[in-house]
PDB file of C-alpha atoms in Angstrom:
ATOM      1  CA  ILE L   1      31.345 -33.310 -40.601  1.00 58.00           C
ATOM      2  CA  ALA L   2      29.522 -36.508 -41.126  1.00 68.00           C
ATOM      3  CA  GLY L   3      25.866 -36.407 -42.171  1.00 93.00           C
ATOM      4  CA  ILE L   4      23.731 -35.531 -45.083  1.00 97.00           C
ATOM      5  CA  THR L   5      23.524 -32.086 -46.737  1.00 96.00           C
ATOM      6  CA  GLN L   6      20.790 -30.552 -49.007  1.00 98.00           C
ATOM      7  CA  ALA L   7      20.928 -27.620 -51.405  1.00 97.00           C
ATOM      8  CA  PRO L   8      19.530 -25.183 -52.057  1.00 98.00           C
ATOM      9  CA  THR L   9      18.136 -24.407 -48.526  1.00 97.00           C
ATOM     10  CA  SER L  10      15.128 -22.327 -50.153  1.00 97.00           C
ATOM     11  CA  GLN L  11      14.252 -21.606 -53.708  1.00 97.00           C
ATOM     12  CA  ILE L  12      11.311 -19.748 -55.534  1.00 97.00           C
ATOM     13  CA  LEU L  13      10.655 -20.962 -58.912  1.00 96.00           C
ATOM     14  CA  ALA L  14       8.597 -19.986 -61.821  1.00 97.00           C
ATOM     15  CA  ALA L  15       6.281 -22.596 -63.159  1.00 98.00           C
ATOM     16  CA  GLY L  16       7.517 -24.413 -66.022  1.00 97.00           C
ATOM     17  CA  ARG L  17      11.045 -24.056 -64.976  1.00 97.00           C
ATOM     18  CA  ARG L  18      13.347 -27.088 -64.530  1.00 97.00           C
ATOM     19  CA  MET L  19      14.990 -27.446 -60.992  1.00 97.00           C
ATOM     20  CA  THR L  20      17.390 -29.932 -59.409  1.00 98.00           C
ATOM     21  CA  LEU L  21      17.445 -30.222 -55.855  1.00 98.00           C
ATOM     22  CA  ARG L  22      20.831 -31.601 -54.385  1.00 98.00           C
ATOM     23  CA  CYS L  23      21.519 -34.302 -51.641  1.00 98.00           C
ATOM     24  CA  THR L  24      24.790 -35.542 -50.436  1.00 98.00           C
ATOM     25  CA  GLN L  25      25.652 -37.959 -47.645  1.00 97.00           C
ATOM     26  CA  ASP L  26      29.179 -38.947 -46.462  1.00 96.00           C
ATOM     27  CA  MET L  27      28.040 -41.986 -44.049  1.00 94.00           C
ATOM     28  CA  ARG L  28      28.576 -44.397 -47.131  1.00 94.00           C
ATOM     29  CA  HIS L  29      24.832 -45.372 -46.740  1.00 94.00           C
ATOM     30  CA  ASN L  30      23.573 -47.728 -49.476  1.00 94.00           C
ATOM     31  CA  ALA L  31      19.929 -46.452 -49.437  1.00 94.00           C
ATOM     32  CA  MET L  32      18.772 -42.908 -50.294  1.00 96.00           C
ATOM     33  CA  TYR L  33      15.209 -41.540 -50.205  1.00 96.00           C
ATOM     34  CA  TRP L  34      13.475 -38.325 -51.296  1.00 98.00           C
ATOM     35  CA  TYR L  35      10.385 -37.156 -49.404  1.00 98.00           C
ATOM     36  CA  ARG L  36       7.881 -34.113 -49.665  1.00 98.00           C
ATOM     37  CA  GLN L  37       6.371 -32.653 -46.556  1.00 97.00           C
ATOM     38  CA  ASP L  38       3.063 -30.922 -46.748  1.00 95.00           C
ATOM     39  CA  LEU L  39       0.923 -29.644 -43.908  1.00 87.00           C
ATOM     40  CA  GLY L  40      -1.650 -32.223 -42.676  1.00 84.00           C
ATOM     41  CA  LEU L  41      -0.331 -34.881 -45.017  1.00 86.00           C
ATOM     42  CA  GLY L  42       3.126 -35.735 -43.317  1.00 88.00           C
ATOM     43  CA  LEU L  43       6.290 -37.211 -44.965  1.00 95.00           C
ATOM     44  CA  ARG L  44       5.514 -38.953 -48.604  1.00 96.00           C
ATOM     45  CA  LEU L  45       8.123 -40.873 -50.227  1.00 95.00           C
ATOM     46  CA  ILE L  46       8.887 -39.554 -53.888  1.00 97.00           C
ATOM     47  CA  HIS L  47      11.697 -41.726 -55.135  1.00 97.00           C
ATOM     48  CA  TYR L  48      14.349 -43.996 -53.192  1.00 95.00           C
ATOM     49  CA  SER L  49      17.493 -45.781 -54.377  1.00 95.00           C
ATOM     50  CA  ASN L  50      18.541 -48.958 -52.384  1.00 92.00           C
ATOM     51  CA  THR L  51      22.094 -48.777 -53.880  1.00 94.00           C
ATOM     52  CA  ALA L  52      24.096 -46.826 -56.377  1.00 95.00           C
ATOM     53  CA  GLY L  53      22.774 -47.690 -60.063  1.00 95.00           C
ATOM     54  CA  THR L  54      19.249 -48.406 -59.018  1.00 95.00           C
ATOM     55  CA  THR L  55      16.171 -46.251 -58.240  1.00 96.00           C
ATOM     56  CA  GLY L  56      12.565 -46.904 -57.347  1.00 94.00           C
ATOM     57  CA  LYS L  57       9.148 -45.134 -57.499  1.00 95.00           C
ATOM     58  CA  GLY L  58       7.709 -44.203 -54.270  1.00 93.00           C
ATOM     59  CA  GLU L  59       4.000 -43.027 -53.263  1.00 91.00           C
ATOM     60  CA  VAL L  60       4.206 -39.849 -55.284  1.00 96.00           C
ATOM     61  CA  PRO L  61       6.842 -40.046 -58.244  1.00 97.00           C
ATOM     62  CA  ASP L  62       4.881 -38.053 -60.960  1.00 97.00           C
ATOM     63  CA  GLY L  63       6.553 -34.762 -62.175  1.00 97.00           C
ATOM     64  CA  TYR L  64      10.051 -36.001 -60.421  1.00 98.00           C
ATOM     65  CA  SER L  65      13.179 -37.933 -61.515  1.00 98.00           C
ATOM     66  CA  VAL L  66      16.147 -39.139 -59.638  1.00 98.00           C
ATOM     67  CA  SER L  67      19.549 -40.701 -60.484  1.00 97.00           C
ATOM     68  CA  ARG L  68      22.049 -42.415 -58.456  1.00 97.00           C
ATOM     69  CA  ALA L  69      25.420 -42.411 -60.207  1.00 97.00           C
ATOM     70  CA  ASN L  70      27.518 -42.837 -56.945  1.00 97.00           C
ATOM     71  CA  THR L  71      26.899 -43.658 -53.328  1.00 96.00           C
ATOM     72  CA  ASP L  72      26.963 -40.309 -51.912  1.00 97.00           C
ATOM     73  CA  ASP L  73      24.665 -38.174 -54.197  1.00 98.00           C
ATOM     74  CA  PHE L  74      21.123 -38.464 -55.019  1.00 98.00           C
ATOM     75  CA  PRO L  75      19.710 -35.470 -56.915  1.00 98.00           C
ATOM     76  CA  LEU L  76      16.170 -34.840 -57.325  1.00 98.00           C
ATOM     77  CA  THR L  77      14.793 -33.139 -60.539  1.00 98.00           C
ATOM     78  CA  LEU L  78      11.449 -31.429 -61.363  1.00 98.00           C
ATOM     79  CA  ALA L  79      11.458 -31.103 -65.301  1.00 96.00           C
ATOM     80  CA  SER L  80       8.761 -28.641 -65.259  1.00 97.00           C
ATOM     81  CA  ALA L  81       7.797 -27.367 -61.834  1.00 97.00           C
ATOM     82  CA  VAL L  82       4.062 -26.945 -61.160  1.00 98.00           C
ATOM     83  CA  PRO L  83       2.674 -24.957 -58.193  1.00 97.00           C
ATOM     84  CA  SER L  84       1.355 -28.230 -56.504  1.00 97.00           C
ATOM     85  CA  GLN L  85       5.175 -29.028 -56.112  1.00 98.00           C
ATOM     86  CA  THR L  86       5.388 -25.983 -53.671  1.00 98.00           C
ATOM     87  CA  SER L  87       6.657 -28.285 -50.516  1.00 97.00           C
ATOM     88  CA  VAL L  88       9.388 -29.010 -48.210  1.00 97.00           C
ATOM     89  CA  TYR L  89      11.738 -31.559 -49.640  1.00 98.00           C
ATOM     90  CA  PHE L  90      13.718 -34.069 -47.271  1.00 98.00           C
ATOM     91  CA  CYS L  91      16.494 -36.177 -48.486  1.00 98.00           C
ATOM     92  CA  ALA L  92      17.295 -39.312 -46.279  1.00 97.00           C
ATOM     93  CA  SER L  93      19.664 -41.986 -46.084  1.00 96.00           C
ATOM     94  CA  SER L  94      19.911 -45.294 -44.348  1.00 93.00           C
ATOM     95  CA  ASP L  95      22.251 -48.436 -44.192  1.00 90.00           C
ATOM     96  CA  SER L  96      19.507 -50.908 -45.142  1.00 79.00           C
ATOM     97  CA  THR L  97      21.732 -53.782 -44.069  1.00 74.00           C
ATOM     98  CA  ASP L  98      21.121 -52.635 -40.521  1.00 73.00           C
ATOM     99  CA  SER L  99      18.670 -54.587 -38.590  1.00 67.00           C
ATOM    100  CA  TYR L 100      16.296 -51.642 -38.519  1.00 73.00           C
ATOM    101  CA  ASN L 101      17.158 -49.469 -41.224  1.00 78.00           C
ATOM    102  CA  GLU L 102      17.199 -46.129 -39.263  1.00 88.00           C
ATOM    103  CA  GLN L 103      16.736 -43.099 -41.811  1.00 92.00           C
ATOM    104  CA  PHE L 104      18.754 -40.086 -41.266  1.00 94.00           C
ATOM    105  CA  PHE L 105      17.269 -36.787 -42.747  1.00 96.00           C
ATOM    106  CA  GLY L 106      18.748 -33.831 -44.398  1.00 97.00           C
ATOM    107  CA  PRO L 107      17.943 -30.237 -43.201  1.00 96.00           C
ATOM    108  CA  GLY L 108      15.476 -29.932 -46.081  1.00 97.00           C
ATOM    109  CA  THR L 109      14.625 -27.656 -49.139  1.00 98.00           C
ATOM    110  CA  ARG L 110      11.850 -25.401 -49.065  1.00 97.00           C
ATOM    111  CA  LEU L 111      10.512 -24.928 -52.539  1.00 98.00           C
ATOM    112  CA  THR L 112       7.989 -22.279 -53.793  1.00 98.00           C
ATOM    113  CA  VAL L 113       6.593 -22.530 -57.395  1.00 98.00           C
ATOM    114  CA  LEU L 114       4.746 -19.704 -58.456  1.00 96.00           C
TER     115      LEU L 114
ATOM    116  CA  GLY U   1       0.363 -48.491 -48.657  1.00 45.00           C
ATOM    117  CA  GLN U   2      -0.462 -48.166 -44.987  1.00 61.00           C
ATOM    118  CA  ASN U   3      -3.081 -46.144 -42.977  1.00 90.00           C
ATOM    119  CA  ILE U   4      -1.046 -44.607 -39.946  1.00 94.00           C
ATOM    120  CA  ASP U   5      -3.500 -42.474 -37.676  1.00 96.00           C
ATOM    121  CA  GLN U   6      -2.354 -40.144 -34.857  1.00 97.00           C
ATOM    122  CA  PRO U   7      -3.922 -37.149 -33.110  1.00 97.00           C
ATOM    123  CA  THR U   8      -3.267 -33.654 -34.944  1.00 95.00           C
ATOM    124  CA  GLU U   9      -2.557 -31.812 -31.972  1.00 97.00           C
ATOM    125  CA  MET U  10      -1.989 -32.161 -27.993  1.00 97.00           C
ATOM    126  CA  THR U  11      -1.302 -29.698 -25.402  1.00 97.00           C
ATOM    127  CA  ALA U  12       0.330 -30.164 -21.984  1.00 96.00           C
ATOM    128  CA  THR U  13       1.749 -28.495 -19.173  1.00 97.00           C
ATOM    129  CA  GLU U  14       5.570 -28.309 -18.297  1.00 97.00           C
ATOM    130  CA  GLY U  15       6.484 -31.365 -15.936  1.00 97.00           C
ATOM    131  CA  ALA U  16       3.444 -33.312 -17.164  1.00 97.00           C
ATOM    132  CA  ILE U  17       3.064 -36.441 -18.893  1.00 97.00           C
ATOM    133  CA  VAL U  18       1.801 -36.807 -22.693  1.00 97.00           C
ATOM    134  CA  GLN U  19       0.845 -39.921 -24.290  1.00 98.00           C
ATOM    135  CA  ILE U  20       0.691 -39.798 -28.210  1.00 98.00           C
ATOM    136  CA  ASN U  21      -1.058 -42.761 -29.708  1.00 98.00           C
ATOM    137  CA  CYS U  22      -0.567 -44.300 -33.260  1.00 98.00           C
ATOM    138  CA  THR U  23      -2.591 -46.785 -35.147  1.00 97.00           C
ATOM    139  CA  TYR U  24      -1.660 -48.707 -38.311  1.00 96.00           C
ATOM    140  CA  GLN U  25      -3.083 -51.039 -40.705  1.00 93.00           C
ATOM    141  CA  THR U  26      -0.409 -53.145 -42.611  1.00 80.00           C
ATOM    142  CA  SER U  27      -0.095 -56.203 -44.794  1.00 73.00           C
ATOM    143  CA  GLY U  28       3.833 -56.395 -43.816  1.00 84.00           C
ATOM    144  CA  PHE U  29       5.457 -54.906 -41.043  1.00 90.00           C
ATOM    145  CA  ASN U  30       9.299 -54.582 -39.878  1.00 90.00           C
ATOM    146  CA  GLY U  31       9.118 -52.167 -37.044  1.00 93.00           C
ATOM    147  CA  LEU U  32       7.822 -48.811 -35.711  1.00 95.00           C
ATOM    148  CA  PHE U  33       9.734 -45.652 -35.523  1.00 96.00           C
ATOM    149  CA  TRP U  34       9.110 -42.476 -33.740  1.00 97.00           C
ATOM    150  CA  TYR U  35      10.656 -39.230 -34.776  1.00 97.00           C
ATOM    151  CA  GLN U  36      10.742 -35.765 -33.478  1.00 97.00           C
ATOM    152  CA  GLN U  37      10.641 -32.666 -35.644  1.00 97.00           C
ATOM    153  CA  HIS U  38      10.895 -29.087 -34.480  1.00 97.00           C
ATOM    154  CA  ALA U  39       9.408 -26.446 -36.614  1.00 94.00           C
ATOM    155  CA  GLY U  40      11.775 -25.706 -39.812  1.00 92.00           C
ATOM    156  CA  GLU U  41      14.005 -28.593 -38.971  1.00 95.00           C
ATOM    157  CA  ALA U  42      14.560 -32.305 -40.136  1.00 95.00           C
ATOM    158  CA  PRO U  43      12.843 -35.243 -38.214  1.00 96.00           C
ATOM    159  CA  THR U  44      15.315 -36.925 -35.957  1.00 95.00           C
ATOM    160  CA  PHE U  45      15.159 -40.569 -34.474  1.00 94.00           C
ATOM    161  CA  LEU U  46      13.615 -41.144 -31.121  1.00 95.00           C
ATOM    162  CA  SER U  47      12.615 -44.667 -31.043  1.00 95.00           C
ATOM    163  CA  TYR U  48      12.281 -48.031 -32.861  1.00 94.00           C
ATOM    164  CA  ASN U  49       9.991 -51.044 -31.779  1.00 95.00           C
ATOM    165  CA  VAL U  50       9.940 -54.202 -33.620  1.00 94.00           C
ATOM    166  CA  LEU U  51       8.767 -56.587 -30.745  1.00 94.00           C
ATOM    167  CA  ASP U  52       5.715 -56.019 -28.391  1.00 97.00           C
ATOM    168  CA  GLY U  53       6.292 -54.204 -25.288  1.00 97.00           C
ATOM    169  CA  LEU U  54       7.698 -50.938 -23.887  1.00 96.00           C
ATOM    170  CA  GLU U  55      11.216 -49.423 -24.969  1.00 94.00           C
ATOM    171  CA  GLU U  56      12.339 -46.796 -22.347  1.00 94.00           C
ATOM    172  CA  LYS U  57      14.939 -44.278 -23.225  1.00 90.00           C
ATOM    173  CA  GLY U  58      15.375 -41.419 -20.368  1.00 94.00           C
ATOM    174  CA  ARG U  59      12.342 -39.097 -20.289  1.00 96.00           C
ATOM    175  CA  PHE U  60      10.761 -41.005 -23.634  1.00 97.00           C
ATOM    176  CA  SER U  61       9.134 -44.412 -23.828  1.00 97.00           C
ATOM    177  CA  SER U  62       7.611 -46.173 -26.717  1.00 98.00           C
ATOM    178  CA  PHE U  63       5.123 -49.181 -26.649  1.00 98.00           C
ATOM    179  CA  LEU U  64       4.086 -51.341 -29.515  1.00 98.00           C
ATOM    180  CA  SER U  65       1.351 -54.210 -29.856  1.00 97.00           C
ATOM    181  CA  ARG U  66       1.760 -55.672 -33.118  1.00 95.00           C
ATOM    182  CA  SER U  67      -1.417 -57.861 -32.659  1.00 94.00           C
ATOM    183  CA  LYS U  68      -3.460 -54.537 -32.080  1.00 96.00           C
ATOM    184  CA  GLY U  69      -1.489 -52.229 -34.858  1.00 96.00           C
ATOM    185  CA  TYR U  70      -0.825 -49.917 -32.001  1.00 97.00           C
ATOM    186  CA  SER U  71       2.044 -47.855 -30.580  1.00 98.00           C
ATOM    187  CA  TYR U  72       2.302 -45.050 -28.384  1.00 98.00           C
ATOM    188  CA  LEU U  73       4.948 -42.583 -27.639  1.00 98.00           C
ATOM    189  CA  LEU U  74       5.169 -41.459 -23.934  1.00 98.00           C
ATOM    190  CA  LEU U  75       6.723 -38.267 -22.881  1.00 97.00           C
ATOM    191  CA  LYS U  76       7.632 -37.668 -19.301  1.00 97.00           C
ATOM    192  CA  GLU U  77       8.441 -34.653 -17.276  1.00 97.00           C
ATOM    193  CA  LEU U  78       7.727 -32.444 -20.053  1.00 98.00           C
ATOM    194  CA  GLN U  79       9.907 -29.651 -20.852  1.00 97.00           C
ATOM    195  CA  MET U  80       9.564 -26.450 -23.147  1.00 97.00           C
ATOM    196  CA  LYS U  81      11.994 -27.754 -25.683  1.00 97.00           C
ATOM    197  CA  ASP U  82       9.643 -30.871 -26.234  1.00 98.00           C
ATOM    198  CA  SER U  83       7.331 -28.494 -28.019  1.00 98.00           C
ATOM    199  CA  ALA U  84       7.566 -30.256 -31.567  1.00 97.00           C
ATOM    200  CA  SER U  85       5.719 -32.519 -34.035  1.00 97.00           C
ATOM    201  CA  TYR U  86       6.053 -36.197 -33.292  1.00 98.00           C
ATOM    202  CA  LEU U  87       6.103 -38.687 -36.274  1.00 97.00           C
ATOM    203  CA  CYS U  88       4.810 -42.232 -36.158  1.00 97.00           C
ATOM    204  CA  ALA U  89       6.354 -44.354 -39.305  1.00 95.00           C
ATOM    205  CA  VAL U  90       5.987 -47.967 -39.964  1.00 94.00           C
ATOM    206  CA  LEU U  91       8.726 -49.775 -41.653  1.00 90.00           C
ATOM    207  CA  GLU U  92       6.786 -51.834 -44.540  1.00 86.00           C
ATOM    208  CA  ALA U  93       7.611 -55.392 -45.568  1.00 80.00           C
ATOM    209  CA  ASP U  94       9.917 -53.606 -48.415  1.00 79.00           C
ATOM    210  CA  TYR U  95      11.789 -51.588 -46.024  1.00 78.00           C
ATOM    211  CA  LYS U  96      10.306 -48.526 -46.923  1.00 85.00           C
ATOM    212  CA  LEU U  97       8.924 -45.954 -44.290  1.00 89.00           C
ATOM    213  CA  SER U  98       5.353 -44.774 -44.345  1.00 92.00           C
ATOM    214  CA  PHE U  99       4.586 -41.854 -42.186  1.00 94.00           C
ATOM    215  CA  GLY U 100       1.577 -40.691 -40.197  1.00 95.00           C
ATOM    216  CA  ALA U 101       0.838 -36.868 -40.532  1.00 94.00           C
ATOM    217  CA  GLY U 102       2.454 -36.132 -37.193  1.00 96.00           C
ATOM    218  CA  THR U 103       1.158 -35.033 -33.853  1.00 97.00           C
ATOM    219  CA  THR U 104       2.065 -31.320 -32.865  1.00 97.00           C
ATOM    220  CA  VAL U 105       2.656 -31.258 -29.267  1.00 98.00           C
ATOM    221  CA  THR U 106       2.683 -27.780 -27.551  1.00 97.00           C
ATOM    222  CA  VAL U 107       4.107 -27.569 -23.887  1.00 97.00           C
ATOM    223  CA  ARG U 108       2.924 -24.498 -21.888  1.00 96.00           C
ATOM    224  CA  ALA U 109       4.453 -23.131 -18.704  1.00 94.00           C
TER     225      ALA U 109
END
């Protein structure tokens, strides 16, 4: 089934622990993105990748890292989780060669840091 | 970055029309998206405008005025399933999306 998947669906994590959120797409999109969504703030870009092997910082990158070893996978790592990272995380992908670069979103990961 | 403003909440009756306004300030612009997001789900694409004017797609229409930094999403013949959040997003000059906080629409019988 074509699309974008994320794992885990939800997670409760102790502060200070390391956590990697997984994202995989099978649409052969060159660009991928990580957002966090918080009530009243909307979706905010954490990191992005325009193509395999390259990454860039978004609006709220602190405390997060990403890698893009291949086209399909774009994991997001929290090296040492803090309670302010409690949020819903969405991964998205797009074909940036398209004229309007529509982004397709994964189902999200609900993360709670205690 | 972008300043993107849209109302927080709107309520309407089944069968009615609702217009969700979005204003933005930008130094670069490559288009404006509207996404729909049901509670607990991912955003899904509704519309895209890059030229001034109205784009109609069934019960949903989206309008853009680039000179005014303004867009609206028009939802006609409202149905209960239209209860959701509607996200306005601007595609910046570097082709990244900046989102508004979203408008929660509640449709009542």
